[in-house]
mmCIF file of C-alpha atoms in Angstrom:
data_model
loop_
_atom_site.group_PDB
_atom_site.id
_atom_site.type_symbol
_atom_site.label_atom_id
_atom_site.label_comp_id
_atom_site.label_asym_id
_atom_site.label_seq_id
_atom_site.Cartn_x
_atom_site.Cartn_y
_atom_site.Cartn_z
ATOM 1 C CA UNK A 1103 84.427 126.382 107.593
ATOM 2 C CA UNK A 1104 83.505 122.496 108.036
ATOM 3 C CA UNK A 1105 85.129 120.907 110.954
ATOM 4 C CA UNK A 1106 84.410 117.186 110.229
ATOM 5 C CA UNK A 1107 86.631 115.329 107.717
ATOM 6 C CA UNK A 1108 85.174 114.149 104.396
ATOM 7 C CA UNK A 1109 85.870 110.398 103.678
ATOM 8 C CA UNK A 1110 88.411 109.554 100.564
ATOM 9 C CA UNK A 1111 85.630 107.315 99.377
ATOM 10 C CA UNK A 1112 83.355 110.208 98.897
ATOM 11 C CA UNK A 1113 86.078 112.416 97.374
ATOM 12 C CA UNK A 1114 86.812 109.686 95.079
ATOM 13 C CA UNK A 1115 82.899 109.059 94.014
ATOM 14 C CA UNK A 1116 82.861 112.870 92.779
ATOM 15 C CA UNK A 1117 84.770 112.321 89.463
ATOM 16 C CA UNK A 1118 81.966 109.742 88.669
ATOM 17 C CA UNK A 1119 79.235 111.872 89.018
ATOM 18 C CA UNK A 1120 81.008 114.627 87.334
ATOM 19 C CA UNK A 1121 81.839 112.070 84.361
ATOM 20 C CA UNK A 1122 77.878 111.398 84.126
ATOM 21 C CA UNK A 1123 76.945 115.021 84.677
ATOM 22 C CA UNK A 1124 79.159 115.836 81.652
ATOM 23 C CA UNK A 1125 77.869 113.131 79.684
ATOM 24 C CA UNK A 1126 74.143 114.344 80.417
ATOM 25 C CA UNK A 1127 74.811 117.916 79.872
ATOM 26 C CA UNK A 1128 76.380 117.121 76.382
ATOM 27 C CA UNK A 1129 73.087 115.434 75.926
ATOM 28 C CA UNK A 1130 71.275 118.289 76.765
ATOM 29 C CA UNK A 1131 69.449 117.078 79.771
ATOM 30 C CA UNK A 1132 68.430 120.107 82.206
ATOM 31 C CA UNK A 1133 67.721 118.324 85.443
ATOM 32 C CA UNK A 1134 68.190 114.757 86.930
ATOM 33 C CA UNK A 1135 66.928 113.237 90.290
ATOM 34 C CA UNK A 1136 69.321 111.341 92.510
ATOM 35 C CA UNK A 1137 67.115 108.223 91.732
ATOM 36 C CA UNK A 1138 67.981 108.605 87.864
ATOM 37 C CA UNK A 1139 71.798 109.459 88.690
ATOM 38 C CA UNK A 1140 71.912 106.455 90.897
ATOM 39 C CA UNK A 1141 70.222 104.348 88.746
ATOM 40 C CA UNK A 1142 72.940 105.286 85.889
ATOM 41 C CA UNK A 1143 75.827 104.679 88.168
ATOM 42 C CA UNK A 1144 74.538 101.959 90.315
ATOM 43 C CA UNK A 1145 74.865 103.837 93.514
ATOM 44 C CA UNK A 1146 72.037 104.482 96.098
ATOM 45 C CA UNK A 1147 70.077 107.700 95.646
ATOM 46 C CA UNK A 1148 70.583 108.242 99.377
ATOM 47 C CA UNK A 1149 74.132 107.794 98.922
ATOM 48 C CA UNK A 1150 74.465 110.547 96.331
ATOM 49 C CA UNK A 1151 72.384 112.942 98.318
ATOM 50 C CA UNK A 1152 74.628 112.516 101.262
ATOM 51 C CA UNK A 1153 77.798 112.619 99.328
ATOM 52 C CA UNK A 1154 76.609 115.969 97.833
ATOM 53 C CA UNK A 1155 75.284 117.359 100.934
ATOM 54 C CA UNK A 1156 78.850 117.762 102.321
ATOM 55 C CA UNK A 1157 79.568 120.356 100.108
ATOM 56 C CA UNK A 1158 76.241 122.252 99.676
ATOM 57 C CA UNK A 1159 72.516 121.894 99.038
ATOM 58 C CA UNK A 1160 72.504 121.457 95.275
ATOM 59 C CA UNK A 1161 69.094 119.655 94.970
ATOM 60 C CA UNK A 1162 65.461 120.872 94.722
ATOM 61 C CA UNK A 1163 62.586 118.948 96.224
ATOM 62 C CA UNK A 1164 60.569 117.316 93.193
ATOM 63 C CA UNK A 1165 62.931 118.618 90.662
ATOM 64 C CA UNK A 1166 66.276 117.045 91.329
ATOM 65 C CA UNK A 1167 69.477 118.475 90.352
ATOM 66 C CA UNK A 1168 70.466 121.139 87.704
ATOM 67 C CA UNK A 1169 72.612 119.155 85.700
ATOM 68 C CA UNK A 1170 74.753 121.968 84.421
ATOM 69 C CA UNK A 1171 74.901 123.913 87.630
ATOM 70 C CA UNK A 1172 75.677 120.713 89.664
ATOM 71 C CA UNK A 1173 78.427 120.113 87.001
ATOM 72 C CA UNK A 1174 79.960 122.860 87.407
ATOM 73 C CA UNK A 1175 79.913 123.059 91.273
ATOM 74 C CA UNK A 1176 81.389 119.487 91.334
ATOM 75 C CA UNK A 1177 84.260 120.915 88.995
ATOM 76 C CA UNK A 1178 84.649 123.695 91.592
ATOM 77 C CA UNK A 1179 84.877 121.741 94.729
ATOM 78 C CA UNK A 1180 87.370 119.393 92.988
ATOM 79 C CA UNK A 1181 89.811 122.491 92.148
ATOM 80 C CA UNK A 1182 89.302 121.905 88.248
ATOM 81 C CA UNK A 1183 88.373 125.382 87.146
ATOM 82 C CA UNK A 1184 91.992 125.962 85.647
ATOM 83 C CA UNK A 1185 94.058 123.287 84.439
ATOM 84 C CA UNK A 1186 96.281 121.684 87.198
ATOM 85 C CA UNK A 1187 99.961 121.014 86.119
ATOM 86 C CA UNK A 1188 101.495 117.254 86.470
ATOM 87 C CA UNK A 1189 104.698 115.801 86.425
ATOM 88 C CA UNK A 1190 105.341 112.344 85.390
ATOM 89 C CA UNK A 1191 108.195 110.285 86.765
ATOM 90 C CA UNK A 1192 109.221 107.551 84.680
ATOM 91 C CA UNK A 1193 109.046 107.605 80.879
ATOM 92 C CA UNK A 1194 108.962 104.113 80.106
ATOM 93 C CA UNK A 1195 106.076 102.432 78.058
ATOM 94 C CA UNK A 1196 103.478 103.235 80.854
ATOM 95 C CA UNK A 1197 104.665 106.988 81.410
ATOM 96 C CA UNK A 1198 104.654 107.657 77.680
ATOM 97 C CA UNK A 1199 101.027 106.085 77.176
ATOM 98 C CA UNK A 1200 99.782 108.198 80.308
ATOM 99 C CA UNK A 1201 101.300 111.316 79.241
ATOM 100 C CA UNK A 1202 100.240 111.025 75.648
ATOM 101 C CA UNK A 1203 96.767 110.524 76.918
ATOM 102 C CA UNK A 1204 96.586 113.494 79.083
ATOM 103 C CA UNK A 1205 98.025 115.694 76.281
ATOM 104 C CA UNK A 1206 95.520 114.329 73.740
ATOM 105 C CA UNK A 1207 92.646 114.582 76.091
ATOM 106 C CA UNK A 1208 93.620 118.598 77.068
ATOM 107 C CA UNK A 1209 91.191 118.320 79.998
ATOM 108 C CA UNK A 1210 91.636 119.519 83.129
ATOM 109 C CA UNK A 1211 95.511 118.396 83.293
ATOM 110 C CA UNK A 1212 98.629 119.659 81.678
ATOM 111 C CA UNK A 1213 101.933 117.527 81.540
ATOM 112 C CA UNK A 1214 104.360 120.427 82.786
ATOM 113 C CA UNK A 1215 107.500 118.038 83.059
ATOM 114 C CA UNK A 1216 108.561 114.615 82.510
ATOM 115 C CA UNK A 1217 111.273 112.873 84.468
ATOM 116 C CA UNK A 1218 113.510 109.647 83.923
ATOM 117 C CA UNK A 1219 117.065 108.722 85.036
ATOM 118 C CA UNK A 1220 117.963 106.562 81.704
ATOM 119 C CA UNK A 1221 120.222 108.994 79.700
ATOM 120 C CA UNK A 1222 118.798 107.485 76.432
ATOM 121 C CA UNK A 1223 115.339 108.970 77.402
ATOM 122 C CA UNK A 1224 116.317 112.396 78.456
ATOM 123 C CA UNK A 1225 114.934 114.803 75.347
ATOM 124 C CA UNK A 1226 112.915 112.759 74.156
ATOM 125 C CA UNK A 1227 109.459 114.306 73.725
ATOM 126 C CA UNK A 1228 106.427 112.795 75.896
ATOM 127 C CA UNK A 1229 103.460 114.273 76.539
ATOM 128 C CA UNK A 1230 104.417 117.160 74.675
ATOM 129 C CA UNK A 1231 107.551 118.105 76.849
ATOM 130 C CA UNK A 1232 111.141 117.057 76.806
ATOM 131 C CA UNK A 1233 112.226 114.155 79.204
ATOM 132 C CA UNK A 1234 114.610 115.473 81.852
ATOM 133 C CA UNK A 1235 117.081 113.990 83.891
ATOM 134 C CA UNK A 1236 115.555 113.037 87.659
ATOM 135 C CA UNK A 1237 118.610 115.263 88.918
ATOM 136 C CA UNK A 1238 116.959 118.488 87.870
ATOM 137 C CA UNK A 1239 113.373 117.096 89.569
ATOM 138 C CA UNK A 1240 113.352 119.623 92.381
ATOM 139 C CA UNK A 1241 114.581 122.539 90.968
ATOM 140 C CA UNK A 1242 111.829 122.197 88.024
ATOM 141 C CA UNK A 1243 109.060 121.433 89.758
ATOM 142 C CA UNK A 1244 109.811 124.206 92.105
ATOM 143 C CA UNK A 1245 110.205 126.523 89.356
ATOM 144 C CA UNK A 1246 106.851 125.471 87.797
ATOM 145 C CA UNK A 1247 105.068 125.096 91.232
ATOM 146 C CA UNK A 1248 103.815 121.632 90.191
ATOM 147 C CA UNK A 1249 101.689 119.947 92.812
ATOM 148 C CA UNK A 1250 100.785 116.877 91.371
ATOM 149 C CA UNK A 1251 102.643 113.913 90.181
ATOM 150 C CA UNK A 1252 102.181 110.403 88.116
ATOM 151 C CA UNK A 1253 104.898 107.751 89.243
ATOM 152 C CA UNK A 1254 105.321 104.758 86.755
ATOM 153 C CA UNK A 1255 108.740 103.690 87.847
ATOM 154 C CA UNK A 1256 109.678 100.092 88.897
ATOM 155 C CA UNK A 1257 108.509 99.331 92.327
ATOM 156 C CA UNK A 1258 112.020 99.107 93.670
ATOM 157 C CA UNK A 1259 112.447 102.850 92.789
ATOM 158 C CA UNK A 1260 109.042 104.032 94.183
ATOM 159 C CA UNK A 1261 109.663 105.244 97.312
ATOM 160 C CA UNK A 1262 112.751 107.088 96.412
ATOM 161 C CA UNK A 1263 111.225 108.789 93.987
ATOM 162 C CA UNK A 1264 108.421 109.702 95.870
ATOM 163 C CA UNK A 1265 110.661 111.119 98.658
ATOM 164 C CA UNK A 1266 111.969 113.318 95.922
ATOM 165 C CA UNK A 1267 108.547 114.524 94.812
ATOM 166 C CA UNK A 1268 107.434 115.191 98.240
ATOM 167 C CA UNK A 1269 110.767 117.023 99.005
ATOM 168 C CA UNK A 1270 110.143 119.285 96.081
ATOM 169 C CA UNK A 1271 106.673 120.250 97.341
ATOM 170 C CA UNK A 1272 104.484 117.782 95.519
ATOM 171 C CA UNK A 1273 101.256 117.033 97.439
ATOM 172 C CA UNK A 1274 99.180 114.583 95.411
ATOM 173 C CA UNK A 1275 100.777 111.505 93.995
ATOM 174 C CA UNK A 1276 99.349 108.985 91.577
ATOM 175 C CA UNK A 1277 101.390 105.786 91.373
ATOM 176 C CA UNK A 1278 101.395 102.802 89.141
ATOM 177 C CA UNK A 1279 104.211 101.180 90.950
ATOM 178 C CA UNK A 1280 102.734 97.655 92.534
ATOM 179 C CA UNK A 1281 104.080 98.517 96.004
ATOM 180 C CA UNK A 1282 103.084 100.619 99.056
ATOM 181 C CA UNK A 1283 104.888 103.784 99.732
ATOM 182 C CA UNK A 1284 104.455 105.949 102.788
ATOM 183 C CA UNK A 1285 104.114 109.737 102.368
ATOM 184 C CA UNK A 1286 104.118 112.361 105.286
ATOM 185 C CA UNK A 1287 101.127 113.968 106.391
ATOM 186 C CA UNK A 1288 99.811 116.755 104.296
ATOM 187 C CA UNK A 1289 100.638 114.705 101.184
ATOM 188 C CA UNK A 1290 97.590 112.497 99.342
ATOM 189 C CA UNK A 1291 99.081 109.082 97.669
ATOM 190 C CA UNK A 1292 96.796 106.923 95.485
ATOM 191 C CA UNK A 1293 98.027 103.871 94.394
ATOM 192 C CA UNK A 1294 96.435 102.560 91.158
ATOM 193 C CA UNK A 1295 96.317 98.920 90.285
ATOM 194 C CA UNK A 1296 94.575 97.878 87.269
ATOM 195 C CA UNK A 1297 94.780 94.141 88.274
ATOM 196 C CA UNK A 1298 92.205 94.890 90.795
ATOM 197 C CA UNK A 1299 89.542 95.699 87.836
ATOM 198 C CA UNK A 1300 90.398 92.367 86.155
ATOM 199 C CA UNK A 1301 90.021 90.788 89.710
ATOM 200 C CA UNK A 1302 86.412 91.980 90.002
ATOM 201 C CA UNK A 1303 85.597 91.256 86.201
ATOM 202 C CA UNK A 1304 86.669 87.923 86.828
ATOM 203 C CA UNK A 1305 83.688 87.557 89.358
ATOM 204 C CA UNK A 1306 81.357 87.923 86.388
ATOM 205 C CA UNK A 1307 83.098 84.779 84.991
ATOM 206 C CA UNK A 1308 82.304 82.472 87.776
ATOM 207 C CA UNK A 1309 79.399 80.278 88.272
ATOM 208 C CA UNK A 1310 78.096 82.917 91.025
ATOM 209 C CA UNK A 1311 78.596 85.900 89.432
ATOM 210 C CA UNK A 1312 77.347 85.047 85.731
ATOM 211 C CA UNK A 1313 73.728 85.184 86.582
ATOM 212 C CA UNK A 1314 74.040 88.862 87.796
ATOM 213 C CA UNK A 1315 72.775 90.696 85.054
ATOM 214 C CA UNK B 1216 71.519 79.665 95.271
ATOM 215 C CA UNK B 1217 71.252 83.243 95.755
ATOM 216 C CA UNK B 1218 67.864 85.002 94.293
ATOM 217 C CA UNK B 1219 69.028 88.705 94.789
ATOM 218 C CA UNK B 1220 71.691 90.625 92.732
ATOM 219 C CA UNK B 1221 74.777 91.825 94.181
ATOM 220 C CA UNK B 1222 75.781 95.228 93.159
ATOM 221 C CA UNK B 1223 78.659 96.200 91.176
ATOM 222 C CA UNK B 1224 79.989 98.252 93.808
ATOM 223 C CA UNK B 1225 80.286 95.552 96.204
ATOM 224 C CA UNK B 1226 82.005 93.401 94.017
ATOM 225 C CA UNK B 1227 84.574 96.297 93.255
ATOM 226 C CA UNK B 1228 85.084 96.290 96.821
ATOM 227 C CA UNK B 1229 86.135 92.806 97.153
ATOM 228 C CA UNK B 1230 89.912 93.114 95.411
ATOM 229 C CA UNK B 1231 90.169 95.928 97.845
ATOM 230 C CA UNK B 1232 89.877 93.616 100.601
ATOM 231 C CA UNK B 1233 91.755 90.914 98.899
ATOM 232 C CA UNK B 1234 94.731 93.203 98.616
ATOM 233 C CA UNK B 1235 94.420 94.199 102.456
ATOM 234 C CA UNK B 1236 94.039 90.641 103.530
ATOM 235 C CA UNK B 1237 97.026 89.368 100.957
ATOM 236 C CA UNK B 1238 99.150 92.084 102.858
ATOM 237 C CA UNK B 1239 98.380 91.053 106.083
ATOM 238 C CA UNK B 1240 98.723 87.327 105.604
ATOM 239 C CA UNK B 1241 102.220 87.846 104.345
ATOM 240 C CA UNK B 1242 103.064 89.971 107.496
ATOM 241 C CA UNK B 1243 101.716 86.959 109.517
ATOM 242 C CA UNK B 1244 98.561 88.779 110.964
ATOM 243 C CA UNK B 1245 96.167 85.931 112.002
ATOM 244 C CA UNK B 1246 92.800 87.548 112.512
ATOM 245 C CA UNK B 1247 91.419 91.014 111.906
ATOM 246 C CA UNK B 1248 88.076 92.730 112.836
ATOM 247 C CA UNK B 1249 85.832 94.527 110.716
ATOM 248 C CA UNK B 1250 86.632 97.966 112.607
ATOM 249 C CA UNK B 1251 90.637 97.414 111.940
ATOM 250 C CA UNK B 1252 90.271 96.530 108.269
ATOM 251 C CA UNK B 1253 87.698 99.570 107.936
ATOM 252 C CA UNK B 1254 90.150 101.580 109.518
ATOM 253 C CA UNK B 1255 93.296 100.575 107.157
ATOM 254 C CA UNK B 1256 90.817 100.797 103.777
ATOM 255 C CA UNK B 1257 88.733 104.040 104.947
ATOM 256 C CA UNK B 1258 85.506 101.763 104.928
ATOM 257 C CA UNK B 1259 83.086 101.704 107.540
ATOM 258 C CA UNK B 1260 82.949 98.418 109.267
ATOM 259 C CA UNK B 1261 79.463 97.878 108.946
ATOM 260 C CA UNK B 1262 79.669 98.282 105.124
ATOM 261 C CA UNK B 1263 82.514 96.051 105.178
ATOM 262 C CA UNK B 1264 80.596 93.241 107.359
ATOM 263 C CA UNK B 1265 77.546 93.618 105.023
ATOM 264 C CA UNK B 1266 79.438 93.190 101.885
ATOM 265 C CA UNK B 1267 80.758 90.023 103.119
ATOM 266 C CA UNK B 1268 77.608 88.750 104.356
ATOM 267 C CA UNK B 1269 76.444 88.740 100.889
ATOM 268 C CA UNK B 1270 78.829 85.710 100.245
ATOM 269 C CA UNK B 1271 78.527 83.947 103.583
ATOM 270 C CA UNK B 1272 79.337 83.890 107.468
ATOM 271 C CA UNK B 1273 83.231 84.613 107.591
ATOM 272 C CA UNK B 1274 83.670 86.596 110.814
ATOM 273 C CA UNK B 1275 83.470 85.490 114.620
ATOM 274 C CA UNK B 1276 81.771 87.654 117.257
ATOM 275 C CA UNK B 1277 84.891 88.891 119.341
ATOM 276 C CA UNK B 1278 87.356 87.524 117.111
ATOM 277 C CA UNK B 1279 87.064 89.109 113.786
ATOM 278 C CA UNK B 1280 88.053 87.510 110.615
ATOM 279 C CA UNK B 1281 90.888 84.763 109.846
ATOM 280 C CA UNK B 1282 93.132 86.584 107.716
ATOM 281 C CA UNK B 1283 94.137 83.881 105.652
ATOM 282 C CA UNK B 1284 90.905 81.848 105.437
ATOM 283 C CA UNK B 1285 88.963 85.109 104.514
ATOM 284 C CA UNK B 1286 91.581 85.617 101.779
ATOM 285 C CA UNK B 1287 91.190 82.305 100.292
ATOM 286 C CA UNK B 1288 87.260 82.638 100.395
ATOM 287 C CA UNK B 1289 87.676 86.132 98.499
ATOM 288 C CA UNK B 1290 89.853 84.401 95.918
ATOM 289 C CA UNK B 1291 87.480 81.461 95.362
ATOM 290 C CA UNK B 1292 84.409 84.350 95.278
ATOM 291 C CA UNK B 1293 86.630 86.224 92.553
ATOM 292 C CA UNK B 1294 86.961 82.625 90.530
ATOM 293 C CA UNK B 1295 90.894 83.546 90.999
ATOM 294 C CA UNK B 1296 91.670 79.882 92.032
ATOM 295 C CA UNK B 1297 93.306 79.457 89.107
ATOM 296 C CA UNK B 1298 94.953 81.525 86.231
ATOM 297 C CA UNK B 1299 92.578 83.340 84.160
ATOM 298 C CA UNK B 1300 93.570 83.937 80.026
ATOM 299 C CA UNK B 1301 93.467 87.607 79.188
ATOM 300 C CA UNK B 1302 93.205 88.902 75.499
ATOM 301 C CA UNK B 1303 94.808 92.525 74.688
ATOM 302 C CA UNK B 1304 93.629 94.443 71.663
ATOM 303 C CA UNK B 1305 95.869 97.294 70.809
ATOM 304 C CA UNK B 1306 99.597 96.495 71.074
ATOM 305 C CA UNK B 1307 100.623 100.507 71.424
ATOM 306 C CA UNK B 1308 102.319 101.739 74.267
ATOM 307 C CA UNK B 1309 99.363 101.362 76.573
ATOM 308 C CA UNK B 1310 98.868 97.775 75.562
ATOM 309 C CA UNK B 1311 102.558 97.043 75.796
ATOM 310 C CA UNK B 1312 102.840 98.534 79.292
ATOM 311 C CA UNK B 1313 99.811 96.572 80.731
ATOM 312 C CA UNK B 1314 100.854 93.205 79.170
ATOM 313 C CA UNK B 1315 104.262 93.342 80.262
ATOM 314 C CA UNK B 1316 103.066 94.418 83.845
ATOM 315 C CA UNK B 1317 100.687 91.468 83.782
ATOM 316 C CA UNK B 1318 103.271 89.051 82.591
ATOM 317 C CA UNK B 1319 105.921 90.326 85.179
ATOM 318 C CA UNK B 1320 103.399 90.183 88.029
ATOM 319 C CA UNK B 1321 102.443 86.530 87.263
ATOM 320 C CA UNK B 1322 99.568 86.641 89.380
ATOM 321 C CA UNK B 1323 95.796 85.752 88.847
ATOM 322 C CA UNK B 1324 96.163 86.397 85.069
ATOM 323 C CA UNK B 1325 97.871 85.232 82.190
ATOM 324 C CA UNK B 1326 98.124 87.142 78.567
ATOM 325 C CA UNK B 1327 97.045 84.476 75.924
ATOM 326 C CA UNK B 1328 96.992 86.796 73.037
ATOM 327 C CA UNK B 1329 97.584 90.180 71.716
ATOM 328 C CA UNK B 1330 96.012 91.499 68.869
ATOM 329 C CA UNK B 1331 96.711 94.672 66.639
ATOM 330 C CA UNK B 1332 95.772 95.919 63.034
ATOM 331 C CA UNK B 1333 99.186 97.442 62.388
ATOM 332 C CA UNK B 1334 101.101 95.266 59.776
ATOM 333 C CA UNK B 1335 104.178 96.564 61.512
ATOM 334 C CA UNK B 1336 103.428 95.209 64.845
ATOM 335 C CA UNK B 1337 102.453 91.525 64.092
ATOM 336 C CA UNK B 1338 104.953 89.290 65.520
ATOM 337 C CA UNK B 1339 106.470 91.576 67.993
ATOM 338 C CA UNK B 1340 106.505 89.908 71.555
ATOM 339 C CA UNK B 1341 104.353 91.732 74.042
ATOM 340 C CA UNK B 1342 103.415 90.279 77.280
ATOM 341 C CA UNK B 1343 105.239 87.220 76.502
ATOM 342 C CA UNK B 1344 103.218 86.328 73.186
ATOM 343 C CA UNK B 1345 103.396 87.640 69.911
ATOM 344 C CA UNK B 1346 101.198 89.940 68.493
ATOM 345 C CA UNK B 1347 98.594 88.458 65.977
ATOM 346 C CA UNK B 1348 96.397 90.396 63.189
ATOM 347 C CA UNK B 1349 93.222 91.457 64.481
ATOM 348 C CA UNK B 1350 91.663 89.423 61.328
ATOM 349 C CA UNK B 1351 92.432 86.049 63.728
ATOM 350 C CA UNK B 1352 90.960 87.274 66.843
ATOM 351 C CA UNK B 1353 88.029 85.035 66.793
ATOM 352 C CA UNK B 1354 89.698 82.366 65.652
ATOM 353 C CA UNK B 1355 92.450 82.430 68.222
ATOM 354 C CA UNK B 1356 89.982 83.588 71.312
ATOM 355 C CA UNK B 1357 87.598 80.812 70.682
ATOM 356 C CA UNK B 1358 90.812 78.194 70.291
ATOM 357 C CA UNK B 1359 92.181 79.447 73.551
ATOM 358 C CA UNK B 1360 89.027 79.802 75.109
ATOM 359 C CA UNK B 1361 89.409 83.195 76.275
ATOM 360 C CA UNK B 1362 86.684 84.944 78.269
ATOM 361 C CA UNK B 1363 88.465 88.212 79.122
ATOM 362 C CA UNK B 1364 89.847 90.947 77.147
ATOM 363 C CA UNK B 1365 91.685 94.357 77.967
ATOM 364 C CA UNK B 1366 91.389 97.104 74.988
ATOM 365 C CA UNK B 1367 93.472 99.735 74.489
ATOM 366 C CA UNK B 1368 92.429 100.949 70.767
ATOM 367 C CA UNK B 1369 91.805 104.529 70.173
ATOM 368 C CA UNK B 1370 88.086 105.740 70.954
ATOM 369 C CA UNK B 1371 87.066 105.853 67.651
ATOM 370 C CA UNK B 1372 87.806 101.791 67.069
ATOM 371 C CA UNK B 1373 86.577 100.745 70.633
ATOM 372 C CA UNK B 1374 82.930 99.973 69.499
ATOM 373 C CA UNK B 1375 84.405 97.754 66.715
ATOM 374 C CA UNK B 1376 86.810 96.152 68.614
ATOM 375 C CA UNK B 1377 84.399 95.057 71.737
ATOM 376 C CA UNK B 1378 81.575 94.069 69.091
ATOM 377 C CA UNK B 1379 84.552 91.513 67.729
ATOM 378 C CA UNK B 1380 85.431 90.179 71.146
ATOM 379 C CA UNK B 1381 81.638 89.762 72.300
ATOM 380 C CA UNK B 1382 81.221 87.882 69.241
ATOM 381 C CA UNK B 1383 84.157 85.814 69.783
ATOM 382 C CA UNK B 1384 82.955 84.636 73.449
ATOM 383 C CA UNK B 1385 84.659 87.392 75.626
ATOM 384 C CA UNK B 1386 82.328 88.086 78.659
ATOM 385 C CA UNK B 1387 84.459 90.378 80.830
ATOM 386 C CA UNK B 1388 85.956 93.606 78.934
ATOM 387 C CA UNK B 1389 88.374 96.155 80.812
ATOM 388 C CA UNK B 1390 88.400 99.161 78.248
ATOM 389 C CA UNK B 1391 91.288 101.932 78.357
ATOM 390 C CA UNK B 1392 89.534 103.911 75.474
ATOM 391 C CA UNK B 1393 88.332 107.388 76.622
ATOM 392 C CA UNK B 1394 84.565 106.396 75.385
ATOM 393 C CA UNK B 1395 81.280 104.774 76.038
ATOM 394 C CA UNK B 1396 80.430 101.422 74.423
ATOM 395 C CA UNK B 1397 77.560 99.428 74.617
ATOM 396 C CA UNK B 1398 77.422 95.665 75.173
ATOM 397 C CA UNK B 1399 74.942 93.144 75.179
ATOM 398 C CA UNK B 1400 73.387 91.556 78.368
ATOM 399 C CA UNK B 1401 75.579 88.764 79.589
ATOM 400 C CA UNK B 1402 78.976 90.566 78.993
ATOM 401 C CA UNK B 1403 80.314 93.088 81.820
ATOM 402 C CA UNK B 1404 82.262 96.003 80.623
ATOM 403 C CA UNK B 1405 84.353 98.220 82.609
ATOM 404 C CA UNK B 1406 85.488 101.413 81.394
ATOM 405 C CA UNK B 1407 89.055 102.510 83.274
ATOM 406 C CA UNK B 1408 89.724 106.375 83.453
ATOM 407 C CA UNK B 1409 92.799 107.134 85.567
ATOM 408 C CA UNK B 1410 92.206 111.088 85.047
ATOM 409 C CA UNK B 1411 89.151 110.357 87.564
ATOM 410 C CA UNK B 1412 92.103 109.496 89.894
ATOM 411 C CA UNK B 1413 93.672 112.336 89.101
ATOM 412 C CA UNK B 1414 90.406 114.527 89.656
ATOM 413 C CA UNK B 1415 89.901 113.175 92.843
ATOM 414 C CA UNK B 1416 93.455 114.152 94.185
ATOM 415 C CA UNK B 1417 93.053 117.380 92.676
ATOM 416 C CA UNK B 1418 90.447 118.045 95.722
ATOM 417 C CA UNK B 1419 93.188 117.652 98.021
ATOM 418 C CA UNK B 1420 95.440 120.560 96.735
ATOM 419 C CA UNK B 1421 92.151 122.771 96.966
ATOM 420 C CA UNK B 1422 91.784 125.386 99.963
ATOM 421 C CA UNK B 1423 88.766 122.931 100.926
ATOM 422 C CA UNK B 1424 90.530 119.920 100.447
ATOM 423 C CA UNK B 1425 94.007 120.459 101.967
ATOM 424 C CA UNK B 1426 92.956 120.465 105.677
ATOM 425 C CA UNK B 1427 91.393 116.934 105.423
ATOM 426 C CA UNK B 1428 94.326 114.870 106.801
#
């Protein structure tokens, strides 16, 4: 067993590699070098080799990586060999949009439960399941053994909802609430803020950025 | 003027630095070293110093960075010194959720126009503006001088919508459509796929990842 810690930044790059390898595999590309992969992703080949080396020896000198094999290995590393159950808390527009997206994609994740505190939303079908009252969160999450959740509640409710999820046994949380939330050790929390993508796009509209093509 | 190209990966880290600096500034923290900043963000201090050095000399030996000053400089580099107009194409659940989020946040970006092809949605208020028919896209985008757009249309409509936007003069596009799209040189295109965040979260539920805290 490894004794060293792999940084979150490395783990966050794995899905990027996976997406590219899945595309290459579909296109029938059999092998790819770290240079070609790096060129496609805008990542240094040395970085890719280093990232992958944390998990094993996947490349062959002079040949590169077997696309289909490496894709399978990364899926295995990420624990995507079977569908993962996800709970969604907050059945507003964003919760509905994300749940329906996951349902339609039918890849890697299944919406196993959706919760809201608004009585008007209880029983509505979102992401292929009926919305349950937030009071039943712990019971349903434990019964269905759900370990991952998406939080789309307003900022002022985020910490409370995250506490409920952690108490119910959820260990991975993706929050779209625009606020910092604390979680205990052993729980991984990601805060998604798509305005950060807009901010970096904005750079390319500036005088400095617009020549960088 | 710089002659070298700054990688997109570097530009994408700037909003991360900005978010942390904004928080520190609010907390009244006057200075921070690249080591402390790196620790907060899970990024190597040497990487932070290298990233920032592309844009100028911001740190002082033995003192670190002036939080408020560096925050202002990064906002300036990203072109965020005034609000940027954004068009949203696709007034479905996701388009509505994102537009309302931007409207509520009132930071950096203004929803200047929302488009849809569904007659039932035309005239609806989304993100503080009335939804316009997609036929008027070019006229409205040029009249309002909009340079940035968010695309939330289904995968099969994405390339067509992106072509319309590019033709109207949009130069930065953030797409939530789960499909690869091509854009001409001079246009920056980001594809957001939040399932990649879920995939990297999944790692921490595996036997391998769960000890990494």
